[in-house]
Amino acid sequence: MTTSAAAPATIPVFDGHNDTLLRLYLQKAKPPEEVFGKGEGSGHIDLLKARTGGLAGGFFAMFPPPIKSTDLSQVTQAPRYDVPLPPILPIEAAQASTIGMLSIMLRLERAFPDDVAICRSAAEIRAAMEANKIAALMHIEGAEAIDPDFAMLDVLFAAGLRSIGLVWSRSNIYGHGVPFRFPGSPDVGPGLTDAGKALVAECNRRGIVIDLSHLNEQGFWDVAASSTAPLVATHSNVHALCESARNLTDKQFGAIKESGGVVGLNFAAGFLRPDGSMRADTDLDIMVRHLDYLVEHLGEDGVAFGSDFDGAVVPSAIGNAAGLPRLIERLRASGYSEPLLRKIGHENWLSLLERTQRV
């Protein structure tokens, strides 16, 4: 009698970035609890898809949308593109949408107490994962809702905010972002303002992660020079493999590694493909190449996932959160060990949070 080898264990994924709250905020047809609980065709993350794909949680972004949005899907399939960015967003509009998305997260936790938990630390994330709950860490993508006196920061921190991207790609009072430009360099524009440097200090004091993913290169170096915490890019890729302005250079990887930081692989096709095109027919091997590069330059403790689910065109081979095991299997087939898969899947983010909050 022969016995077959046991199937590899499922790797729980704690993900560095999603825009699910924005999707739920912008849709007005149904209550967000219903959309998240029952799912609907176009979304990348809902309760069923998360359960199916082993999504254990992640950084749930609150991104204040522009007053007039731009459809990137057509523009970013051209051989070269430079998408005009929206103007600075008024603080009143940013605060209204941010509070609206925070309210949705609170409603999801109330509606699904056995399935969803807002977490404020790595210890709480571990406890939620042990209880088989989706662990949500609150994140801001673009700090337009935060006033220079940091009153809103106090309120959001009390509600659970533990991660801030100082800018989205548009400029704000704290700094300047990188454009949606291909080919392009992240070295565009001036660095952090005095208010931005003050916000970095406030984040350090509270143990809030500072996300560098949309920040321009001079702003990156300003944070590197002043922050006492590990450097983090929650959803960014390799500029040497895809010359998008949104991707990071080798020199930036060196600074992140030296600080003990982490980079989350962005699943967005336009930041993966050598031609910069936002096309879903993108092979998973391209993702493996970016991960190989990240591991080589950051080490096994500096790499994670930052999917950008619900905020980008992702490879159809993954499709949505339910398809995460297909990426894990491709990495196994490429020689990634089980300990390394666990690090990339969730352990590196939890370690990063512990070290940031200790600082």
PDB file of N, CA and C in Angstrom, residues 141-218:
ATOM      1  N   GLU A 141      -4.043  56.453   2.825  1.00  0.00           N
ATOM      2  CA  GLU A 141      -3.264  56.609   1.598  1.00  0.00           C
ATOM      3  C   GLU A 141      -3.410  58.060   1.124  1.00  0.00           C
ATOM      4  N   GLY A 142      -2.498  58.896   1.580  1.00  0.00           N
ATOM      5  CA  GLY A 142      -2.594  60.331   1.317  1.00  0.00           C
ATOM      6  C   GLY A 142      -3.176  61.027   2.540  1.00  0.00           C
ATOM      7  N   ALA A 143      -2.375  61.908   3.163  1.00  0.00           N
ATOM      8  CA  ALA A 143      -2.733  62.457   4.474  1.00  0.00           C
ATOM      9  C   ALA A 143      -3.529  63.750   4.394  1.00  0.00           C
ATOM     10  N   GLU A 144      -4.295  63.940   3.323  1.00  0.00           N
ATOM     11  CA  GLU A 144      -5.058  65.188   3.157  1.00  0.00           C
ATOM     12  C   GLU A 144      -6.069  65.437   4.270  1.00  0.00           C
ATOM     13  N   ALA A 145      -6.520  64.385   4.929  1.00  0.00           N
ATOM     14  CA  ALA A 145      -7.524  64.553   5.991  1.00  0.00           C
ATOM     15  C   ALA A 145      -6.916  65.029   7.304  1.00  0.00           C
ATOM     16  N   ILE A 146      -5.594  65.002   7.402  1.00  0.00           N
ATOM     17  CA  ILE A 146      -4.925  65.356   8.664  1.00  0.00           C
ATOM     18  C   ILE A 146      -4.542  66.833   8.648  1.00  0.00           C
ATOM     19  N   ASP A 147      -5.023  67.570   9.632  1.00  0.00           N
ATOM     20  CA  ASP A 147      -4.733  69.002   9.725  1.00  0.00           C
ATOM     21  C   ASP A 147      -3.327  69.215  10.287  1.00  0.00           C
ATOM     22  N   PRO A 148      -2.727  70.378  10.035  1.00  0.00           N
ATOM     23  CA  PRO A 148      -1.355  70.625  10.505  1.00  0.00           C
ATOM     24  C   PRO A 148      -1.197  70.618  12.019  1.00  0.00           C
ATOM     25  N   ASP A 149      -2.303  70.771  12.750  1.00  0.00           N
ATOM     26  CA  ASP A 149      -2.235  70.711  14.212  1.00  0.00           C
ATOM     27  C   ASP A 149      -2.391  69.287  14.736  1.00  0.00           C
ATOM     28  N   PHE A 150      -2.685  68.345  13.827  1.00  0.00           N
ATOM     29  CA  PHE A 150      -2.763  66.905  14.139  1.00  0.00           C
ATOM     30  C   PHE A 150      -3.935  66.532  15.048  1.00  0.00           C
ATOM     31  N   ALA A 151      -4.971  67.372  15.081  1.00  0.00           N
ATOM     32  CA  ALA A 151      -6.166  66.998  15.843  1.00  0.00           C
ATOM     33  C   ALA A 151      -6.826  65.766  15.220  1.00  0.00           C
ATOM     34  N   MET A 152      -6.945  65.748  13.882  1.00  0.00           N
ATOM     35  CA  MET A 152      -7.545  64.583  13.232  1.00  0.00           C
ATOM     36  C   MET A 152      -6.667  63.346  13.398  1.00  0.00           C
ATOM     37  N   LEU A 153      -5.359  63.520  13.452  1.00  0.00           N
ATOM     38  CA  LEU A 153      -4.479  62.379  13.685  1.00  0.00           C
ATOM     39  C   LEU A 153      -4.769  61.746  15.041  1.00  0.00           C
ATOM     40  N   ASP A 154      -5.007  62.568  16.057  1.00  0.00           N
ATOM     41  CA  ASP A 154      -5.359  62.040  17.378  1.00  0.00           C
ATOM     42  C   ASP A 154      -6.640  61.211  17.311  1.00  0.00           C
ATOM     43  N   VAL A 155      -7.634  61.736  16.586  1.00  0.00           N
ATOM     44  CA  VAL A 155      -8.922  61.054  16.490  1.00  0.00           C
ATOM     45  C   VAL A 155      -8.761  59.721  15.728  1.00  0.00           C
ATOM     46  N   LEU A 156      -8.081  59.769  14.605  1.00  0.00           N
ATOM     47  CA  LEU A 156      -7.922  58.560  13.796  1.00  0.00           C
ATOM     48  C   LEU A 156      -7.067  57.524  14.504  1.00  0.00           C
ATOM     49  N   PHE A 157      -6.044  57.968  15.205  1.00  0.00           N
ATOM     50  CA  PHE A 157      -5.211  57.027  15.955  1.00  0.00           C
ATOM     51  C   PHE A 157      -6.037  56.322  17.027  1.00  0.00           C
ATOM     52  N   ALA A 158      -6.882  57.071  17.717  1.00  0.00           N
ATOM     53  CA  ALA A 158      -7.737  56.468  18.740  1.00  0.00           C
ATOM     54  C   ALA A 158      -8.693  55.447  18.126  1.00  0.00           C
ATOM     55  N   ALA A 159      -9.104  55.685  16.861  1.00  0.00           N
ATOM     56  CA  ALA A 159     -10.022  54.764  16.182  1.00  0.00           C
ATOM     57  C   ALA A 159      -9.311  53.540  15.608  1.00  0.00           C
ATOM     58  N   GLY A 160      -7.978  53.563  15.598  1.00  0.00           N
ATOM     59  CA  GLY A 160      -7.255  52.387  15.132  1.00  0.00           C
ATOM     60  C   GLY A 160      -6.234  52.616  14.042  1.00  0.00           C
ATOM     61  N   LEU A 161      -6.071  53.846  13.565  1.00  0.00           N
ATOM     62  CA  LEU A 161      -5.113  54.110  12.499  1.00  0.00           C
ATOM     63  C   LEU A 161      -3.696  53.770  12.957  1.00  0.00           C
ATOM     64  N   ARG A 162      -2.999  52.940  12.143  1.00  0.00           N
ATOM     65  CA  ARG A 162      -1.628  52.556  12.493  1.00  0.00           C
ATOM     66  C   ARG A 162      -0.663  52.647  11.319  1.00  0.00           C
ATOM     67  N   SER A 163      -1.093  53.203  10.201  1.00  0.00           N
ATOM     68  CA  SER A 163      -0.221  53.323   9.038  1.00  0.00           C
ATOM     69  C   SER A 163      -0.675  54.510   8.191  1.00  0.00           C
ATOM     70  N   ILE A 164       0.310  55.299   7.707  1.00  0.00           N
ATOM     71  CA  ILE A 164      -0.011  56.488   6.913  1.00  0.00           C
ATOM     72  C   ILE A 164       0.928  56.577   5.717  1.00  0.00           C
ATOM     73  N   GLY A 165       0.349  56.695   4.526  1.00  0.00           N
ATOM     74  CA  GLY A 165       1.091  57.122   3.362  1.00  0.00           C
ATOM     75  C   GLY A 165       0.989  58.639   3.300  1.00  0.00           C
ATOM     76  N   LEU A 166       2.114  59.341   3.450  1.00  0.00           N
ATOM     77  CA  LEU A 166       2.068  60.799   3.561  1.00  0.00           C
ATOM     78  C   LEU A 166       1.375  61.439   2.365  1.00  0.00           C
ATOM     79  N   VAL A 167       1.591  60.862   1.187  1.00  0.00           N
ATOM     80  CA  VAL A 167       0.927  61.363  -0.013  1.00  0.00           C
ATOM     81  C   VAL A 167       0.405  60.192  -0.820  1.00  0.00           C
ATOM     82  N   TRP A 168      -0.645  60.435  -1.578  1.00  0.00           N
ATOM     83  CA  TRP A 168      -0.946  59.645  -2.762  1.00  0.00           C
ATOM     84  C   TRP A 168      -0.152  60.341  -3.867  1.00  0.00           C
ATOM     85  N   SER A 169      -0.393  60.067  -5.108  1.00  0.00           N
ATOM     86  CA  SER A 169       0.458  60.639  -6.152  1.00  0.00           C
ATOM     87  C   SER A 169       0.311  62.154  -6.302  1.00  0.00           C
ATOM     88  N   ARG A 170      -0.847  62.719  -5.930  1.00  0.00           N
ATOM     89  CA  ARG A 170      -0.991  64.183  -5.999  1.00  0.00           C
ATOM     90  C   ARG A 170      -0.260  64.813  -4.805  1.00  0.00           C
ATOM     91  N   SER A 171       0.110  66.064  -4.957  1.00  0.00           N
ATOM     92  CA  SER A 171       0.774  66.787  -3.871  1.00  0.00           C
ATOM     93  C   SER A 171      -0.232  67.146  -2.774  1.00  0.00           C
ATOM     94  N   ASN A 172       0.292  67.338  -1.564  1.00  0.00           N
ATOM     95  CA  ASN A 172      -0.508  67.891  -0.475  1.00  0.00           C
ATOM     96  C   ASN A 172       0.399  68.739   0.410  1.00  0.00           C
ATOM     97  N   ILE A 173      -0.087  69.164   1.549  1.00  0.00           N
ATOM     98  CA  ILE A 173       0.691  70.082   2.379  1.00  0.00           C
ATOM     99  C   ILE A 173       1.910  69.409   3.002  1.00  0.00           C
ATOM    100  N   TYR A 174       1.997  68.084   2.915  1.00  0.00           N
ATOM    101  CA  TYR A 174       3.090  67.354   3.542  1.00  0.00           C
ATOM    102  C   TYR A 174       4.212  66.983   2.574  1.00  0.00           C
ATOM    103  N   GLY A 175       3.903  66.880   1.280  1.00  0.00           N
ATOM    104  CA  GLY A 175       4.936  66.473   0.338  1.00  0.00           C
ATOM    105  C   GLY A 175       4.382  66.286  -1.061  1.00  0.00           C
ATOM    106  N   HIS A 176       5.152  65.588  -1.869  1.00  0.00           N
ATOM    107  CA  HIS A 176       4.850  65.449  -3.287  1.00  0.00           C
ATOM    108  C   HIS A 176       4.969  63.989  -3.706  1.00  0.00           C
ATOM    109  N   GLY A 177       4.025  63.550  -4.530  1.00  0.00           N
ATOM    110  CA  GLY A 177       4.011  62.172  -4.964  1.00  0.00           C
ATOM    111  C   GLY A 177       4.650  61.971  -6.322  1.00  0.00           C
ATOM    112  N   VAL A 178       4.662  60.716  -6.750  1.00  0.00           N
ATOM    113  CA  VAL A 178       5.164  60.390  -8.077  1.00  0.00           C
ATOM    114  C   VAL A 178       3.984  60.274  -9.040  1.00  0.00           C
ATOM    115  N   PRO A 179       4.154  60.689 -10.285  1.00  0.00           N
ATOM    116  CA  PRO A 179       3.063  60.606 -11.255  1.00  0.00           C
ATOM    117  C   PRO A 179       2.875  59.186 -11.765  1.00  0.00           C
ATOM    118  N   PHE A 180       1.744  58.961 -12.420  1.00  0.00           N
ATOM    119  CA  PHE A 180       1.537  57.714 -13.165  1.00  0.00           C
ATOM    120  C   PHE A 180       2.183  57.928 -14.536  1.00  0.00           C
ATOM    121  N   ARG A 181       3.477  57.669 -14.587  1.00  0.00           N
ATOM    122  CA  ARG A 181       4.270  57.971 -15.780  1.00  0.00           C
ATOM    123  C   ARG A 181       5.101  56.749 -16.151  1.00  0.00           C
ATOM    124  N   PHE A 182       5.069  56.407 -17.443  1.00  0.00           N
ATOM    125  CA  PHE A 182       5.910  55.316 -17.951  1.00  0.00           C
ATOM    126  C   PHE A 182       6.428  55.669 -19.341  1.00  0.00           C
ATOM    127  N   PRO A 183       7.728  55.518 -19.573  1.00  0.00           N
ATOM    128  CA  PRO A 183       8.740  55.283 -18.538  1.00  0.00           C
ATOM    129  C   PRO A 183       8.969  56.554 -17.729  1.00  0.00           C
ATOM    130  N   GLY A 184       9.437  56.390 -16.524  1.00  0.00           N
ATOM    131  CA  GLY A 184       9.633  57.550 -15.674  1.00  0.00           C
ATOM    132  C   GLY A 184      10.474  57.214 -14.467  1.00  0.00           C
ATOM    133  N   SER A 185      10.943  58.258 -13.806  1.00  0.00           N
ATOM    134  CA  SER A 185      11.774  58.132 -12.620  1.00  0.00           C
ATOM    135  C   SER A 185      11.006  58.643 -11.405  1.00  0.00           C
ATOM    136  N   PRO A 186      11.263  58.074 -10.224  1.00  0.00           N
ATOM    137  CA  PRO A 186      10.659  58.640  -9.011  1.00  0.00           C
ATOM    138  C   PRO A 186      11.304  59.945  -8.576  1.00  0.00           C
ATOM    139  N   ASP A 187      12.383  60.337  -9.234  1.00  0.00           N
ATOM    140  CA  ASP A 187      13.102  61.559  -8.873  1.00  0.00           C
ATOM    141  C   ASP A 187      12.422  62.759  -9.526  1.00  0.00           C
ATOM    142  N   VAL A 188      11.302  63.171  -8.952  1.00  0.00           N
ATOM    143  CA  VAL A 188      10.523  64.294  -9.487  1.00  0.00           C
ATOM    144  C   VAL A 188      10.133  65.214  -8.327  1.00  0.00           C
ATOM    145  N   GLY A 189      10.448  66.491  -8.442  1.00  0.00           N
ATOM    146  CA  GLY A 189       9.952  67.474  -7.492  1.00  0.00           C
ATOM    147  C   GLY A 189      10.716  67.535  -6.190  1.00  0.00           C
ATOM    148  N   PRO A 190      10.329  68.496  -5.347  1.00  0.00           N
ATOM    149  CA  PRO A 190      10.985  68.695  -4.053  1.00  0.00           C
ATOM    150  C   PRO A 190      10.556  67.649  -3.039  1.00  0.00           C
ATOM    151  N   GLY A 191      11.172  67.705  -1.864  1.00  0.00           N
ATOM    152  CA  GLY A 191      10.908  66.719  -0.823  1.00  0.00           C
ATOM    153  C   GLY A 191       9.783  67.112   0.109  1.00  0.00           C
ATOM    154  N   LEU A 192       9.878  66.641   1.353  1.00  0.00           N
ATOM    155  CA  LEU A 192       8.848  66.930   2.339  1.00  0.00           C
ATOM    156  C   LEU A 192       8.845  68.409   2.706  1.00  0.00           C
ATOM    157  N   THR A 193       7.677  68.917   3.007  1.00  0.00           N
ATOM    158  CA  THR A 193       7.554  70.253   3.576  1.00  0.00           C
ATOM    159  C   THR A 193       7.896  70.187   5.070  1.00  0.00           C
ATOM    160  N   ASP A 194       7.963  71.338   5.707  1.00  0.00           N
ATOM    161  CA  ASP A 194       8.174  71.351   7.161  1.00  0.00           C
ATOM    162  C   ASP A 194       7.035  70.616   7.864  1.00  0.00           C
ATOM    163  N   ALA A 195       5.807  70.780   7.357  1.00  0.00           N
ATOM    164  CA  ALA A 195       4.670  70.062   7.942  1.00  0.00           C
ATOM    165  C   ALA A 195       4.840  68.558   7.763  1.00  0.00           C
ATOM    166  N   GLY A 196       5.385  68.129   6.611  1.00  0.00           N
ATOM    167  CA  GLY A 196       5.628  66.715   6.379  1.00  0.00           C
ATOM    168  C   GLY A 196       6.647  66.147   7.343  1.00  0.00           C
ATOM    169  N   LYS A 197       7.709  66.892   7.609  1.00  0.00           N
ATOM    170  CA  LYS A 197       8.717  66.425   8.560  1.00  0.00           C
ATOM    171  C   LYS A 197       8.135  66.344   9.970  1.00  0.00           C
ATOM    172  N   ALA A 198       7.244  67.282  10.304  1.00  0.00           N
ATOM    173  CA  ALA A 198       6.584  67.223  11.605  1.00  0.00           C
ATOM    174  C   ALA A 198       5.665  66.008  11.703  1.00  0.00           C
ATOM    175  N   LEU A 199       4.989  65.670  10.592  1.00  0.00           N
ATOM    176  CA  LEU A 199       4.114  64.498  10.591  1.00  0.00           C
ATOM    177  C   LEU A 199       4.929  63.216  10.746  1.00  0.00           C
ATOM    178  N   VAL A 200       6.094  63.150  10.142  1.00  0.00           N
ATOM    179  CA  VAL A 200       6.973  61.984  10.328  1.00  0.00           C
ATOM    180  C   VAL A 200       7.305  61.809  11.805  1.00  0.00           C
ATOM    181  N   ALA A 201       7.646  62.922  12.479  1.00  0.00           N
ATOM    182  CA  ALA A 201       7.973  62.851  13.903  1.00  0.00           C
ATOM    183  C   ALA A 201       6.778  62.389  14.729  1.00  0.00           C
ATOM    184  N   GLU A 202       5.581  62.870  14.378  1.00  0.00           N
ATOM    185  CA  GLU A 202       4.380  62.449  15.105  1.00  0.00           C
ATOM    186  C   GLU A 202       4.105  60.965  14.895  1.00  0.00           C
ATOM    187  N   CYS A 203       4.316  60.472  13.677  1.00  0.00           N
ATOM    188  CA  CYS A 203       4.129  59.041  13.409  1.00  0.00           C
ATOM    189  C   CYS A 203       5.126  58.209  14.210  1.00  0.00           C
ATOM    190  N   ASN A 204       6.381  58.637  14.242  1.00  0.00           N
ATOM    191  CA  ASN A 204       7.387  57.933  15.043  1.00  0.00           C
ATOM    192  C   ASN A 204       6.978  57.886  16.509  1.00  0.00           C
ATOM    193  N   ARG A 205       6.484  58.993  17.007  1.00  0.00           N
ATOM    194  CA  ARG A 205       6.125  59.071  18.433  1.00  0.00           C
ATOM    195  C   ARG A 205       4.998  58.105  18.786  1.00  0.00           C
ATOM    196  N   ARG A 206       4.077  57.914  17.839  1.00  0.00           N
ATOM    197  CA  ARG A 206       2.929  57.048  18.083  1.00  0.00           C
ATOM    198  C   ARG A 206       3.150  55.603  17.625  1.00  0.00           C
ATOM    199  N   GLY A 207       4.255  55.321  16.938  1.00  0.00           N
ATOM    200  CA  GLY A 207       4.456  53.976  16.402  1.00  0.00           C
ATOM    201  C   GLY A 207       3.620  53.702  15.176  1.00  0.00           C
ATOM    202  N   ILE A 208       3.348  54.752  14.370  1.00  0.00           N
ATOM    203  CA  ILE A 208       2.570  54.600  13.135  1.00  0.00           C
ATOM    204  C   ILE A 208       3.533  54.331  11.981  1.00  0.00           C
ATOM    205  N   VAL A 209       3.224  53.322  11.185  1.00  0.00           N
ATOM    206  CA  VAL A 209       4.019  53.024   9.995  1.00  0.00           C
ATOM    207  C   VAL A 209       3.943  54.193   9.023  1.00  0.00           C
ATOM    208  N   ILE A 210       5.079  54.579   8.441  1.00  0.00           N
ATOM    209  CA  ILE A 210       5.127  55.614   7.409  1.00  0.00           C
ATOM    210  C   ILE A 210       5.337  54.926   6.074  1.00  0.00           C
ATOM    211  N   ASP A 211       4.331  54.980   5.214  1.00  0.00           N
ATOM    212  CA  ASP A 211       4.366  54.291   3.926  1.00  0.00           C
ATOM    213  C   ASP A 211       4.932  55.218   2.857  1.00  0.00           C
ATOM    214  N   LEU A 212       5.954  54.741   2.136  1.00  0.00           N
ATOM    215  CA  LEU A 212       6.661  55.547   1.145  1.00  0.00           C
ATOM    216  C   LEU A 212       6.240  55.252  -0.285  1.00  0.00           C
ATOM    217  N   SER A 213       5.217  54.432  -0.485  1.00  0.00           N
ATOM    218  CA  SER A 213       4.937  53.904  -1.818  1.00  0.00           C
ATOM    219  C   SER A 213       4.637  54.965  -2.871  1.00  0.00           C
ATOM    220  N   HIS A 214       3.921  56.010  -2.532  1.00  0.00           N
ATOM    221  CA  HIS A 214       3.563  57.030  -3.522  1.00  0.00           C
ATOM    222  C   HIS A 214       4.437  58.278  -3.427  1.00  0.00           C
ATOM    223  N   LEU A 215       5.371  58.295  -2.507  1.00  0.00           N
ATOM    224  CA  LEU A 215       6.182  59.478  -2.267  1.00  0.00           C
ATOM    225  C   LEU A 215       7.286  59.591  -3.324  1.00  0.00           C
ATOM    226  N   ASN A 216       7.609  60.821  -3.716  1.00  0.00           N
ATOM    227  CA  ASN A 216       8.694  60.985  -4.687  1.00  0.00           C
ATOM    228  C   ASN A 216      10.044  60.705  -4.027  1.00  0.00           C
ATOM    229  N   GLU A 217      11.095  60.650  -4.848  1.00  0.00           N
ATOM    230  CA  GLU A 217      12.386  60.183  -4.333  1.00  0.00           C
ATOM    231  C   GLU A 217      12.979  61.127  -3.295  1.00  0.00           C
ATOM    232  N   GLN A 218      12.880  62.448  -3.506  1.00  0.00           N
ATOM    233  CA  GLN A 218      13.430  63.365  -2.516  1.00  0.00           C
ATOM    234  C   GLN A 218      12.679  63.258  -1.196  1.00  0.00           C
TER     235      GLN A 218
END
